[in-house]
């Protein structure tokens, strides 16, 4: 049996259609456990599924930064009793903050963890630093005290820390994330305002809505297309809303019915995760947002009998895996959500297997026909 050019074209069309519509309709939940205590929270996941965050040790007095991979959570072993991993790149390099003796009574210091080696990032002249984001080139961003106890956004690379100008009259600033092109997002602030920004190649852009107004807010994450998510209060509104900044305009992406929502992370497809209150004002619920689906409550996309209430979603990778924290049987724990593909994705796998079988059959003669996966 041979396969015609028309048949190959039709199958290619099915492949493309299946791929375009492959989308998670539900998720499995994995509890990440703890370092011996009762608390854990996941902050960031890379494209290999490696995770960082914070967990309590036995006794629940010390809280330590961790790396989670291959089903195991490991203490990073940082100096100080308390630390937190905030972001991880695809080289498994982690940045965050550790609290060392000094100050009142502990001093926050930003760190870079790479292959078991810990680097103190230093400061802009003062005593404290918070490291918030890292890209695949190991450029780090955060905020540091330049000596006057006022936080200033920075970029750290090649062992050097450089301040980012705040702009818009801001007296302090913080950088939250950096993409692989070196574009940074964060916020500038005064005593009465917060200003979301993007800093790219020496140019500071203040984010504005369609009317040219600057919302009261902060950028939380930026992808390689320069799309930003975060949270903001728009002119004339009393609500704080998760937003997307794309095509030069910042806009609200709504909420789960409540008066507050915040975007925490987005991937290259522009899919956003974060947290929102519900219409009844109840505790935060984790959300997923895409242009196709709008904002969805992630608690509606997991097994209702799982024992989980997902409070917040903090990071999403290119495979659509999501991490965050929630209540697991009433105790706060870190979680990993893994998407369960809808039947279209199974059809894609079936068509691919059948095409491979046809090529092999033509080359080698009769062989067993592949079994298509079931969507049941």
mmCIF file of C-alpha atoms in Angstrom:
data_model
loop_
_atom_site.group_PDB
_atom_site.id
_atom_site.type_symbol
_atom_site.label_atom_id
_atom_site.label_comp_id
_atom_site.label_asym_id
_atom_site.label_seq_id
_atom_site.Cartn_x
_atom_site.Cartn_y
_atom_site.Cartn_z
ATOM 1 C CA UNK A 1 0.000 0.000 0.000
ATOM 2 C CA UNK A 2 1.334 3.473 -0.883
ATOM 3 C CA UNK A 3 0.275 6.832 0.432
ATOM 4 C CA UNK A 4 -0.722 9.497 -2.079
ATOM 5 C CA UNK A 5 0.464 13.103 -2.098
ATOM 6 C CA UNK A 6 -3.150 14.161 -1.434
ATOM 7 C CA UNK A 7 -3.347 11.879 1.584
ATOM 8 C CA UNK A 8 -0.047 13.223 2.937
ATOM 9 C CA UNK A 9 -1.333 16.783 2.505
ATOM 10 C CA UNK A 10 -4.589 15.960 4.273
ATOM 11 C CA UNK A 11 -2.722 14.315 7.148
ATOM 12 C CA UNK A 12 -0.400 17.307 7.431
ATOM 13 C CA UNK A 13 -3.505 19.469 7.685
ATOM 14 C CA UNK A 14 -4.830 17.285 10.489
ATOM 15 C CA UNK A 15 -1.486 17.572 12.240
ATOM 16 C CA UNK A 16 -1.547 21.356 12.050
ATOM 17 C CA UNK A 17 -5.169 21.555 13.153
ATOM 18 C CA UNK A 18 -4.548 19.215 16.065
ATOM 19 C CA UNK A 19 -1.489 21.154 17.151
ATOM 20 C CA UNK A 20 -3.313 24.480 16.933
ATOM 21 C CA UNK A 21 -6.131 23.215 19.136
ATOM 22 C CA UNK A 22 -4.050 21.160 21.574
ATOM 23 C CA UNK A 23 -4.793 22.769 24.926
ATOM 24 C CA UNK A 24 -4.998 21.662 28.516
ATOM 25 C CA UNK A 25 -8.541 21.191 29.753
ATOM 26 C CA UNK A 26 -7.426 19.852 33.125
ATOM 27 C CA UNK A 27 -4.326 19.397 35.267
ATOM 28 C CA UNK A 28 -2.844 16.798 37.542
ATOM 29 C CA UNK A 29 -1.528 18.113 40.874
ATOM 30 C CA UNK A 30 1.756 17.087 42.450
ATOM 31 C CA UNK A 31 2.501 18.062 46.050
ATOM 32 C CA UNK A 32 6.177 19.030 46.259
ATOM 33 C CA UNK A 33 6.484 18.267 49.942
ATOM 34 C CA UNK A 34 8.699 20.207 52.371
ATOM 35 C CA UNK A 35 12.186 20.254 53.858
ATOM 36 C CA UNK A 36 10.785 18.762 57.048
ATOM 37 C CA UNK A 37 8.415 21.479 58.239
ATOM 38 C CA UNK A 38 4.752 22.246 57.593
ATOM 39 C CA UNK A 39 5.140 24.971 54.954
ATOM 40 C CA UNK A 40 6.343 25.277 51.375
ATOM 41 C CA UNK A 41 5.734 27.631 48.444
ATOM 42 C CA UNK A 42 6.979 27.352 44.850
ATOM 43 C CA UNK A 43 8.141 30.541 43.129
ATOM 44 C CA UNK A 44 9.491 29.570 39.696
ATOM 45 C CA UNK A 45 9.730 26.653 37.248
ATOM 46 C CA UNK A 46 12.042 26.373 34.238
ATOM 47 C CA UNK A 47 11.407 24.598 30.937
ATOM 48 C CA UNK A 48 12.942 21.365 32.280
ATOM 49 C CA UNK A 49 10.444 21.240 35.136
ATOM 50 C CA UNK A 50 13.007 22.190 37.813
ATOM 51 C CA UNK A 51 11.505 24.360 40.553
ATOM 52 C CA UNK A 52 12.655 26.761 43.252
ATOM 53 C CA UNK A 53 10.916 28.386 46.192
ATOM 54 C CA UNK A 54 10.927 28.242 49.969
ATOM 55 C CA UNK A 55 10.149 25.625 52.614
ATOM 56 C CA UNK A 56 10.271 25.409 56.380
ATOM 57 C CA UNK A 57 12.612 23.015 58.142
ATOM 58 C CA UNK A 58 11.536 20.739 60.982
ATOM 59 C CA UNK A 59 10.259 22.887 63.833
ATOM 60 C CA UNK A 60 8.979 25.563 61.407
ATOM 61 C CA UNK A 61 11.422 28.212 62.669
ATOM 62 C CA UNK A 62 13.843 28.306 59.729
ATOM 63 C CA UNK A 63 12.661 28.749 56.142
ATOM 64 C CA UNK A 64 15.081 27.826 53.377
ATOM 65 C CA UNK A 65 15.425 28.215 49.619
ATOM 66 C CA UNK A 66 15.095 24.928 47.736
ATOM 67 C CA UNK A 67 15.600 23.296 44.369
ATOM 68 C CA UNK A 68 13.122 20.595 43.364
ATOM 69 C CA UNK A 69 14.014 18.136 40.622
ATOM 70 C CA UNK A 70 13.379 14.475 39.853
ATOM 71 C CA UNK A 71 10.804 14.338 42.624
ATOM 72 C CA UNK A 72 13.174 15.521 45.367
ATOM 73 C CA UNK A 73 13.302 18.829 47.264
ATOM 74 C CA UNK A 74 16.809 19.886 48.345
ATOM 75 C CA UNK A 75 17.924 22.733 50.625
ATOM 76 C CA UNK A 76 20.300 25.061 48.753
ATOM 77 C CA UNK A 77 22.414 25.353 51.897
ATOM 78 C CA UNK A 78 22.666 29.134 51.882
ATOM 79 C CA UNK A 79 24.147 31.182 54.731
ATOM 80 C CA UNK A 80 21.624 32.502 57.240
ATOM 81 C CA UNK A 81 18.617 30.832 58.821
ATOM 82 C CA UNK A 82 16.096 32.088 56.277
ATOM 83 C CA UNK A 83 16.254 32.290 52.495
ATOM 84 C CA UNK A 84 14.032 32.079 49.442
ATOM 85 C CA UNK A 85 14.548 31.109 45.812
ATOM 86 C CA UNK A 86 12.703 33.561 43.558
ATOM 87 C CA UNK A 87 13.572 32.579 39.982
ATOM 88 C CA UNK A 88 15.322 29.818 38.031
ATOM 89 C CA UNK A 89 16.593 29.720 34.449
ATOM 90 C CA UNK A 90 17.082 26.782 32.075
ATOM 91 C CA UNK A 91 20.640 26.249 33.336
ATOM 92 C CA UNK A 92 19.162 25.582 36.806
ATOM 93 C CA UNK A 93 20.741 28.810 38.070
ATOM 94 C CA UNK A 94 18.682 30.256 40.918
ATOM 95 C CA UNK A 95 18.434 33.771 42.323
ATOM 96 C CA UNK A 96 16.754 34.906 45.483
ATOM 97 C CA UNK A 97 17.368 36.432 48.877
ATOM 98 C CA UNK A 98 19.006 35.097 52.007
ATOM 99 C CA UNK A 99 18.816 36.823 55.383
ATOM 100 C CA UNK A 100 22.184 36.883 57.122
ATOM 101 C CA UNK A 101 23.035 38.167 60.621
ATOM 102 C CA UNK A 102 23.276 41.958 60.798
ATOM 103 C CA UNK A 103 20.846 44.816 60.410
ATOM 104 C CA UNK A 104 17.729 44.487 62.571
ATOM 105 C CA UNK A 105 18.316 41.642 63.208
ATOM 106 C CA UNK A 106 18.953 40.163 59.736
ATOM 107 C CA UNK A 107 20.233 41.683 56.511
ATOM 108 C CA UNK A 108 18.720 40.668 53.151
ATOM 109 C CA UNK A 109 21.330 39.760 50.525
ATOM 110 C CA UNK A 110 20.675 38.769 46.944
ATOM 111 C CA UNK A 111 22.331 35.558 45.776
ATOM 112 C CA UNK A 112 23.064 33.618 42.597
ATOM 113 C CA UNK A 113 23.209 29.831 42.974
ATOM 114 C CA UNK A 114 24.946 27.984 40.127
ATOM 115 C CA UNK A 115 26.054 24.341 40.148
ATOM 116 C CA UNK A 116 26.412 24.305 43.905
ATOM 117 C CA UNK A 117 28.279 27.615 44.110
ATOM 118 C CA UNK A 118 26.655 30.611 45.820
ATOM 119 C CA UNK A 119 27.569 34.174 44.844
ATOM 120 C CA UNK A 120 26.607 37.188 46.958
ATOM 121 C CA UNK A 121 25.535 39.821 44.411
ATOM 122 C CA UNK A 122 26.689 42.724 46.553
ATOM 123 C CA UNK A 123 24.828 46.037 46.694
ATOM 124 C CA UNK A 124 24.666 49.447 45.066
ATOM 125 C CA UNK A 125 26.527 50.883 48.054
ATOM 126 C CA UNK A 126 24.244 50.138 50.976
ATOM 127 C CA UNK A 127 23.644 46.987 52.986
ATOM 128 C CA UNK A 128 20.716 45.112 51.393
ATOM 129 C CA UNK A 129 19.784 43.507 48.093
ATOM 130 C CA UNK A 130 16.809 41.482 46.834
ATOM 131 C CA UNK A 131 17.302 39.371 43.686
ATOM 132 C CA UNK A 132 14.035 38.751 41.821
ATOM 133 C CA UNK A 133 14.671 37.540 38.280
ATOM 134 C CA UNK A 134 17.214 35.840 36.011
ATOM 135 C CA UNK A 135 17.338 35.115 32.278
ATOM 136 C CA UNK A 136 19.099 32.343 30.359
ATOM 137 C CA UNK A 137 22.219 34.529 29.999
ATOM 138 C CA UNK A 138 22.450 34.741 33.818
ATOM 139 C CA UNK A 139 21.600 38.449 33.898
ATOM 140 C CA UNK A 140 19.960 39.153 37.266
ATOM 141 C CA UNK A 141 17.565 41.901 38.319
ATOM 142 C CA UNK A 142 16.166 43.073 41.624
ATOM 143 C CA UNK A 143 16.410 45.997 44.006
ATOM 144 C CA UNK A 144 19.264 47.206 46.188
ATOM 145 C CA UNK A 145 19.929 49.819 48.847
ATOM 146 C CA UNK A 146 22.380 52.408 47.440
ATOM 147 C CA UNK A 147 23.223 53.699 50.893
ATOM 148 C CA UNK A 148 20.223 55.861 51.717
ATOM 149 C CA UNK A 149 17.819 53.005 52.618
ATOM 150 C CA UNK A 150 15.846 53.598 49.402
ATOM 151 C CA UNK A 151 15.538 50.638 47.058
ATOM 152 C CA UNK A 152 16.849 51.056 43.511
ATOM 153 C CA UNK A 153 16.287 48.661 40.605
ATOM 154 C CA UNK A 154 19.413 47.024 39.205
ATOM 155 C CA UNK A 155 20.831 44.721 36.534
ATOM 156 C CA UNK A 156 23.667 42.414 37.579
ATOM 157 C CA UNK A 157 25.940 40.792 35.003
ATOM 158 C CA UNK A 158 29.570 39.707 34.775
ATOM 159 C CA UNK A 159 30.058 40.467 38.459
ATOM 160 C CA UNK A 160 28.862 44.070 38.210
ATOM 161 C CA UNK A 161 25.651 45.682 39.492
ATOM 162 C CA UNK A 162 24.266 48.709 37.615
ATOM 163 C CA UNK A 163 21.292 50.867 38.662
ATOM 164 C CA UNK A 164 18.227 51.245 36.412
ATOM 165 C CA UNK A 165 16.805 54.794 36.276
ATOM 166 C CA UNK A 166 13.361 54.976 37.840
ATOM 167 C CA UNK A 167 11.837 57.828 35.820
ATOM 168 C CA UNK A 168 8.430 59.529 36.157
ATOM 169 C CA UNK A 169 9.481 61.263 39.368
ATOM 170 C CA UNK A 170 9.992 57.985 41.214
ATOM 171 C CA UNK A 171 12.096 58.081 44.362
ATOM 172 C CA UNK A 172 12.592 54.303 44.546
ATOM 173 C CA UNK A 173 12.301 51.377 42.148
ATOM 174 C CA UNK A 174 12.333 47.607 41.840
ATOM 175 C CA UNK A 175 13.045 45.293 38.887
ATOM 176 C CA UNK A 176 10.990 42.104 38.855
ATOM 177 C CA UNK A 177 12.002 40.168 35.731
ATOM 178 C CA UNK A 178 14.320 40.207 32.712
ATOM 179 C CA UNK A 179 13.828 38.474 29.355
ATOM 180 C CA UNK A 180 16.488 36.837 27.192
ATOM 181 C CA UNK A 181 17.005 40.057 25.216
ATOM 182 C CA UNK A 182 17.825 41.979 28.398
ATOM 183 C CA UNK A 183 14.526 43.872 28.643
ATOM 184 C CA UNK A 184 13.464 44.469 32.246
ATOM 185 C CA UNK A 185 10.105 45.130 33.875
ATOM 186 C CA UNK A 186 9.259 46.375 37.343
ATOM 187 C CA UNK A 187 7.984 49.508 39.024
ATOM 188 C CA UNK A 188 9.028 52.955 40.143
ATOM 189 C CA UNK A 189 7.388 54.481 43.188
ATOM 190 C CA UNK A 190 6.854 57.569 45.286
ATOM 191 C CA UNK A 191 5.013 57.874 48.587
ATOM 192 C CA UNK A 192 1.705 58.030 46.693
ATOM 193 C CA UNK A 193 2.224 56.189 43.391
ATOM 194 C CA UNK A 194 3.495 53.059 41.668
ATOM 195 C CA UNK A 195 4.564 53.236 38.026
ATOM 196 C CA UNK A 196 5.004 50.120 35.842
ATOM 197 C CA UNK A 197 7.925 50.264 33.408
ATOM 198 C CA UNK A 198 9.996 48.437 30.802
ATOM 199 C CA UNK A 199 13.704 49.201 30.568
ATOM 200 C CA UNK A 200 15.292 48.025 27.326
ATOM 201 C CA UNK A 201 18.672 48.888 25.841
ATOM 202 C CA UNK A 202 19.000 52.021 27.935
ATOM 203 C CA UNK A 203 15.475 53.277 27.211
ATOM 204 C CA UNK A 204 12.892 53.514 29.995
ATOM 205 C CA UNK A 205 9.252 53.156 28.871
ATOM 206 C CA UNK A 206 6.430 53.996 31.265
ATOM 207 C CA UNK A 207 3.451 51.720 30.618
ATOM 208 C CA UNK A 208 0.235 53.498 29.617
ATOM 209 C CA UNK A 209 -3.324 52.449 28.856
ATOM 210 C CA UNK A 210 -5.238 53.105 25.631
ATOM 211 C CA UNK A 211 -6.108 56.625 26.830
ATOM 212 C CA UNK A 212 -2.479 57.463 27.542
ATOM 213 C CA UNK A 213 -2.954 57.277 31.311
ATOM 214 C CA UNK A 214 -0.341 55.687 33.565
ATOM 215 C CA UNK A 215 -2.016 53.080 35.798
ATOM 216 C CA UNK A 216 -0.975 52.671 39.423
ATOM 217 C CA UNK A 217 0.903 49.383 39.342
ATOM 218 C CA UNK A 218 3.961 47.225 38.678
ATOM 219 C CA UNK A 219 5.261 44.852 36.030
ATOM 220 C CA UNK A 220 5.885 41.320 37.303
ATOM 221 C CA UNK A 221 7.144 39.376 34.282
ATOM 222 C CA UNK A 222 8.185 39.954 30.664
ATOM 223 C CA UNK A 223 8.530 37.429 27.840
ATOM 224 C CA UNK A 224 10.862 37.534 24.841
ATOM 225 C CA UNK A 225 8.245 39.321 22.719
ATOM 226 C CA UNK A 226 8.227 42.157 25.261
ATOM 227 C CA UNK A 227 4.750 41.303 26.570
ATOM 228 C CA UNK A 228 4.397 42.167 30.252
ATOM 229 C CA UNK A 229 2.047 41.032 32.983
ATOM 230 C CA UNK A 230 1.575 42.427 36.477
ATOM 231 C CA UNK A 231 -1.074 44.283 38.446
ATOM 232 C CA UNK A 232 -2.415 47.821 38.281
ATOM 233 C CA UNK A 233 -5.239 50.138 39.273
ATOM 234 C CA UNK A 234 -6.519 51.976 36.232
ATOM 235 C CA UNK A 235 -7.784 55.557 36.158
ATOM 236 C CA UNK A 236 -11.321 55.850 37.479
ATOM 237 C CA UNK A 237 -11.315 52.366 39.034
ATOM 238 C CA UNK A 238 -11.077 51.211 42.629
ATOM 239 C CA UNK A 239 -10.061 47.697 41.591
ATOM 240 C CA UNK A 240 -6.550 46.312 41.269
ATOM 241 C CA UNK A 241 -6.399 44.158 38.169
ATOM 242 C CA UNK A 242 -4.004 41.763 36.481
ATOM 243 C CA UNK A 243 -2.849 43.256 33.195
ATOM 244 C CA UNK A 244 -1.168 42.544 29.892
ATOM 245 C CA UNK A 245 1.052 45.083 28.157
ATOM 246 C CA UNK A 246 1.367 44.402 24.429
ATOM 247 C CA UNK A 247 1.459 46.496 21.267
ATOM 248 C CA UNK A 248 2.331 49.533 23.357
ATOM 249 C CA UNK A 249 -0.826 49.436 25.500
ATOM 250 C CA UNK A 250 -1.520 48.094 28.989
ATOM 251 C CA UNK A 251 -4.992 46.628 29.580
ATOM 252 C CA UNK A 252 -6.822 44.759 32.299
ATOM 253 C CA UNK A 253 -7.409 41.030 31.853
ATOM 254 C CA UNK A 254 -10.109 40.993 34.512
ATOM 255 C CA UNK A 255 -10.505 38.878 37.616
ATOM 256 C CA UNK A 256 -12.336 35.813 38.901
ATOM 257 C CA UNK A 257 -15.177 38.073 39.986
ATOM 258 C CA UNK A 258 -13.512 39.937 42.851
ATOM 259 C CA UNK A 259 -11.982 43.380 43.236
ATOM 260 C CA UNK A 260 -8.367 42.203 43.090
ATOM 261 C CA UNK A 261 -6.211 40.178 40.713
ATOM 262 C CA UNK A 262 -2.512 40.085 39.906
ATOM 263 C CA UNK A 263 -0.536 38.525 37.056
ATOM 264 C CA UNK A 264 2.658 36.822 38.228
ATOM 265 C CA UNK A 265 4.153 35.051 35.204
ATOM 266 C CA UNK A 266 3.680 34.484 31.485
ATOM 267 C CA UNK A 267 5.250 32.263 28.830
ATOM 268 C CA UNK A 268 6.098 32.852 25.173
ATOM 269 C CA UNK A 269 2.500 32.087 24.115
ATOM 270 C CA UNK A 270 1.322 34.939 26.315
ATOM 271 C CA UNK A 271 -0.417 32.587 28.764
ATOM 272 C CA UNK A 272 -0.612 34.230 32.188
ATOM 273 C CA UNK A 273 -0.911 32.821 35.686
ATOM 274 C CA UNK A 274 -1.535 34.633 38.938
ATOM 275 C CA UNK A 275 -4.099 35.049 41.695
ATOM 276 C CA UNK A 276 -7.499 36.674 42.098
ATOM 277 C CA UNK A 277 -10.246 37.114 44.650
ATOM 278 C CA UNK A 278 -13.711 35.772 43.914
ATOM 279 C CA UNK A 279 -16.963 37.697 43.766
ATOM 280 C CA UNK A 280 -17.712 36.896 47.409
ATOM 281 C CA UNK A 281 -14.358 38.362 48.449
ATOM 282 C CA UNK A 282 -13.045 34.985 49.601
ATOM 283 C CA UNK A 283 -9.412 33.929 49.733
ATOM 284 C CA UNK A 284 -7.190 34.216 46.684
ATOM 285 C CA UNK A 285 -7.622 31.608 43.966
ATOM 286 C CA UNK A 286 -4.988 30.754 41.367
ATOM 287 C CA UNK A 287 -5.860 31.584 37.752
ATOM 288 C CA UNK A 288 -4.808 30.802 34.189
ATOM 289 C CA UNK A 289 -5.386 33.288 31.371
ATOM 290 C CA UNK A 290 -5.023 33.089 27.609
ATOM 291 C CA UNK A 291 -6.513 35.117 24.768
ATOM 292 C CA UNK A 292 -8.527 32.043 23.769
ATOM 293 C CA UNK A 293 -9.933 31.109 27.182
ATOM 294 C CA UNK A 294 -10.023 34.329 29.163
ATOM 295 C CA UNK A 295 -9.373 33.983 32.903
ATOM 296 C CA UNK A 296 -10.047 30.544 34.395
ATOM 297 C CA UNK A 297 -9.989 29.438 38.024
ATOM 298 C CA UNK A 298 -7.359 26.691 38.228
ATOM 299 C CA UNK A 299 -9.313 25.083 41.052
ATOM 300 C CA UNK A 300 -11.987 24.242 38.455
ATOM 301 C CA UNK A 301 -9.403 22.429 36.323
ATOM 302 C CA UNK A 302 -8.173 19.903 38.895
ATOM 303 C CA UNK A 303 -9.807 16.888 40.520
ATOM 304 C CA UNK A 304 -12.409 18.216 42.958
ATOM 305 C CA UNK A 305 -11.466 15.456 45.394
ATOM 306 C CA UNK A 306 -7.730 16.204 45.361
ATOM 307 C CA UNK A 307 -7.723 17.935 48.749
ATOM 308 C CA UNK A 308 -6.230 21.109 47.218
ATOM 309 C CA UNK A 309 -7.322 24.737 47.240
ATOM 310 C CA UNK A 310 -4.898 26.506 44.899
ATOM 311 C CA UNK A 311 -4.287 29.984 46.345
ATOM 312 C CA UNK A 312 -1.819 31.430 43.864
ATOM 313 C CA UNK A 313 0.042 30.519 40.698
ATOM 314 C CA UNK A 314 3.518 32.038 40.499
ATOM 315 C CA UNK A 315 5.160 30.637 37.345
ATOM 316 C CA UNK A 316 4.328 28.917 34.032
ATOM 317 C CA UNK A 317 6.811 27.335 31.617
ATOM 318 C CA UNK A 318 6.704 26.633 27.878
ATOM 319 C CA UNK A 319 5.185 23.179 28.431
ATOM 320 C CA UNK A 320 2.297 24.797 30.304
ATOM 321 C CA UNK A 321 3.380 23.438 33.697
ATOM 322 C CA UNK A 322 2.393 25.744 36.554
ATOM 323 C CA UNK A 323 3.687 26.107 40.105
ATOM 324 C CA UNK A 324 2.491 27.999 43.126
ATOM 325 C CA UNK A 325 1.140 27.373 46.597
ATOM 326 C CA UNK A 326 -2.175 26.441 48.115
ATOM 327 C CA UNK A 327 -3.847 24.654 50.956
ATOM 328 C CA UNK A 328 -3.444 20.878 50.834
ATOM 329 C CA UNK A 329 -5.787 19.354 53.392
ATOM 330 C CA UNK A 330 -5.642 22.698 55.203
ATOM 331 C CA UNK A 331 -1.835 23.122 55.227
ATOM 332 C CA UNK A 332 0.059 25.490 52.899
ATOM 333 C CA UNK A 333 2.149 23.540 50.419
ATOM 334 C CA UNK A 334 3.912 24.068 47.100
ATOM 335 C CA UNK A 335 2.364 22.395 44.068
ATOM 336 C CA UNK A 336 3.121 21.514 40.461
ATOM 337 C CA UNK A 337 0.316 21.405 37.880
ATOM 338 C CA UNK A 338 0.899 19.325 34.748
ATOM 339 C CA UNK A 339 -1.528 19.778 31.843
ATOM 340 C CA UNK A 340 -3.638 16.861 30.672
ATOM 341 C CA UNK A 341 -4.069 17.218 26.880
ATOM 342 C CA UNK A 342 -7.501 17.197 25.319
ATOM 343 C CA UNK A 343 -8.400 14.570 22.635
ATOM 344 C CA UNK A 344 -6.999 16.770 19.841
ATOM 345 C CA UNK A 345 -3.512 16.189 21.217
ATOM 346 C CA UNK A 346 -4.121 12.451 21.276
ATOM 347 C CA UNK A 347 -5.212 12.643 17.650
ATOM 348 C CA UNK A 348 -1.944 14.377 16.852
ATOM 349 C CA UNK A 349 0.022 11.539 18.442
ATOM 350 C CA UNK A 350 -2.061 8.975 16.535
ATOM 351 C CA UNK A 351 -1.567 10.635 13.144
ATOM 352 C CA UNK A 352 2.158 10.968 13.729
ATOM 353 C CA UNK A 353 2.470 7.312 14.660
ATOM 354 C CA UNK A 354 0.439 6.264 11.605
ATOM 355 C CA UNK A 355 2.626 8.307 9.242
ATOM 356 C CA UNK A 356 5.757 6.720 10.710
ATOM 357 C CA UNK A 357 4.186 3.256 10.336
ATOM 358 C CA UNK A 358 3.356 3.943 6.677
ATOM 359 C CA UNK A 359 6.926 4.996 5.895
ATOM 360 C CA UNK A 360 8.352 1.931 7.648
ATOM 361 C CA UNK A 361 5.906 -0.390 5.881
ATOM 362 C CA UNK A 362 6.929 0.935 2.478
ATOM 363 C CA UNK A 363 10.587 0.434 3.299
ATOM 364 C CA UNK A 364 10.483 -2.923 5.106
ATOM 365 C CA UNK A 365 7.274 -4.638 4.147
ATOM 366 C CA UNK A 366 4.329 -5.644 6.387
ATOM 367 C CA UNK A 367 4.660 -4.612 10.043
ATOM 368 C CA UNK A 368 2.143 -4.339 12.849
ATOM 369 C CA UNK A 369 -0.172 -1.322 12.545
ATOM 370 C CA UNK A 370 0.160 1.147 15.461
ATOM 371 C CA UNK A 371 -2.550 1.419 18.082
ATOM 372 C CA UNK A 372 -3.930 4.924 18.463
ATOM 373 C CA UNK A 373 -4.181 6.283 22.032
ATOM 374 C CA UNK A 374 -7.667 6.394 23.502
ATOM 375 C CA UNK A 375 -9.256 9.600 24.736
ATOM 376 C CA UNK A 376 -11.512 7.690 27.083
#
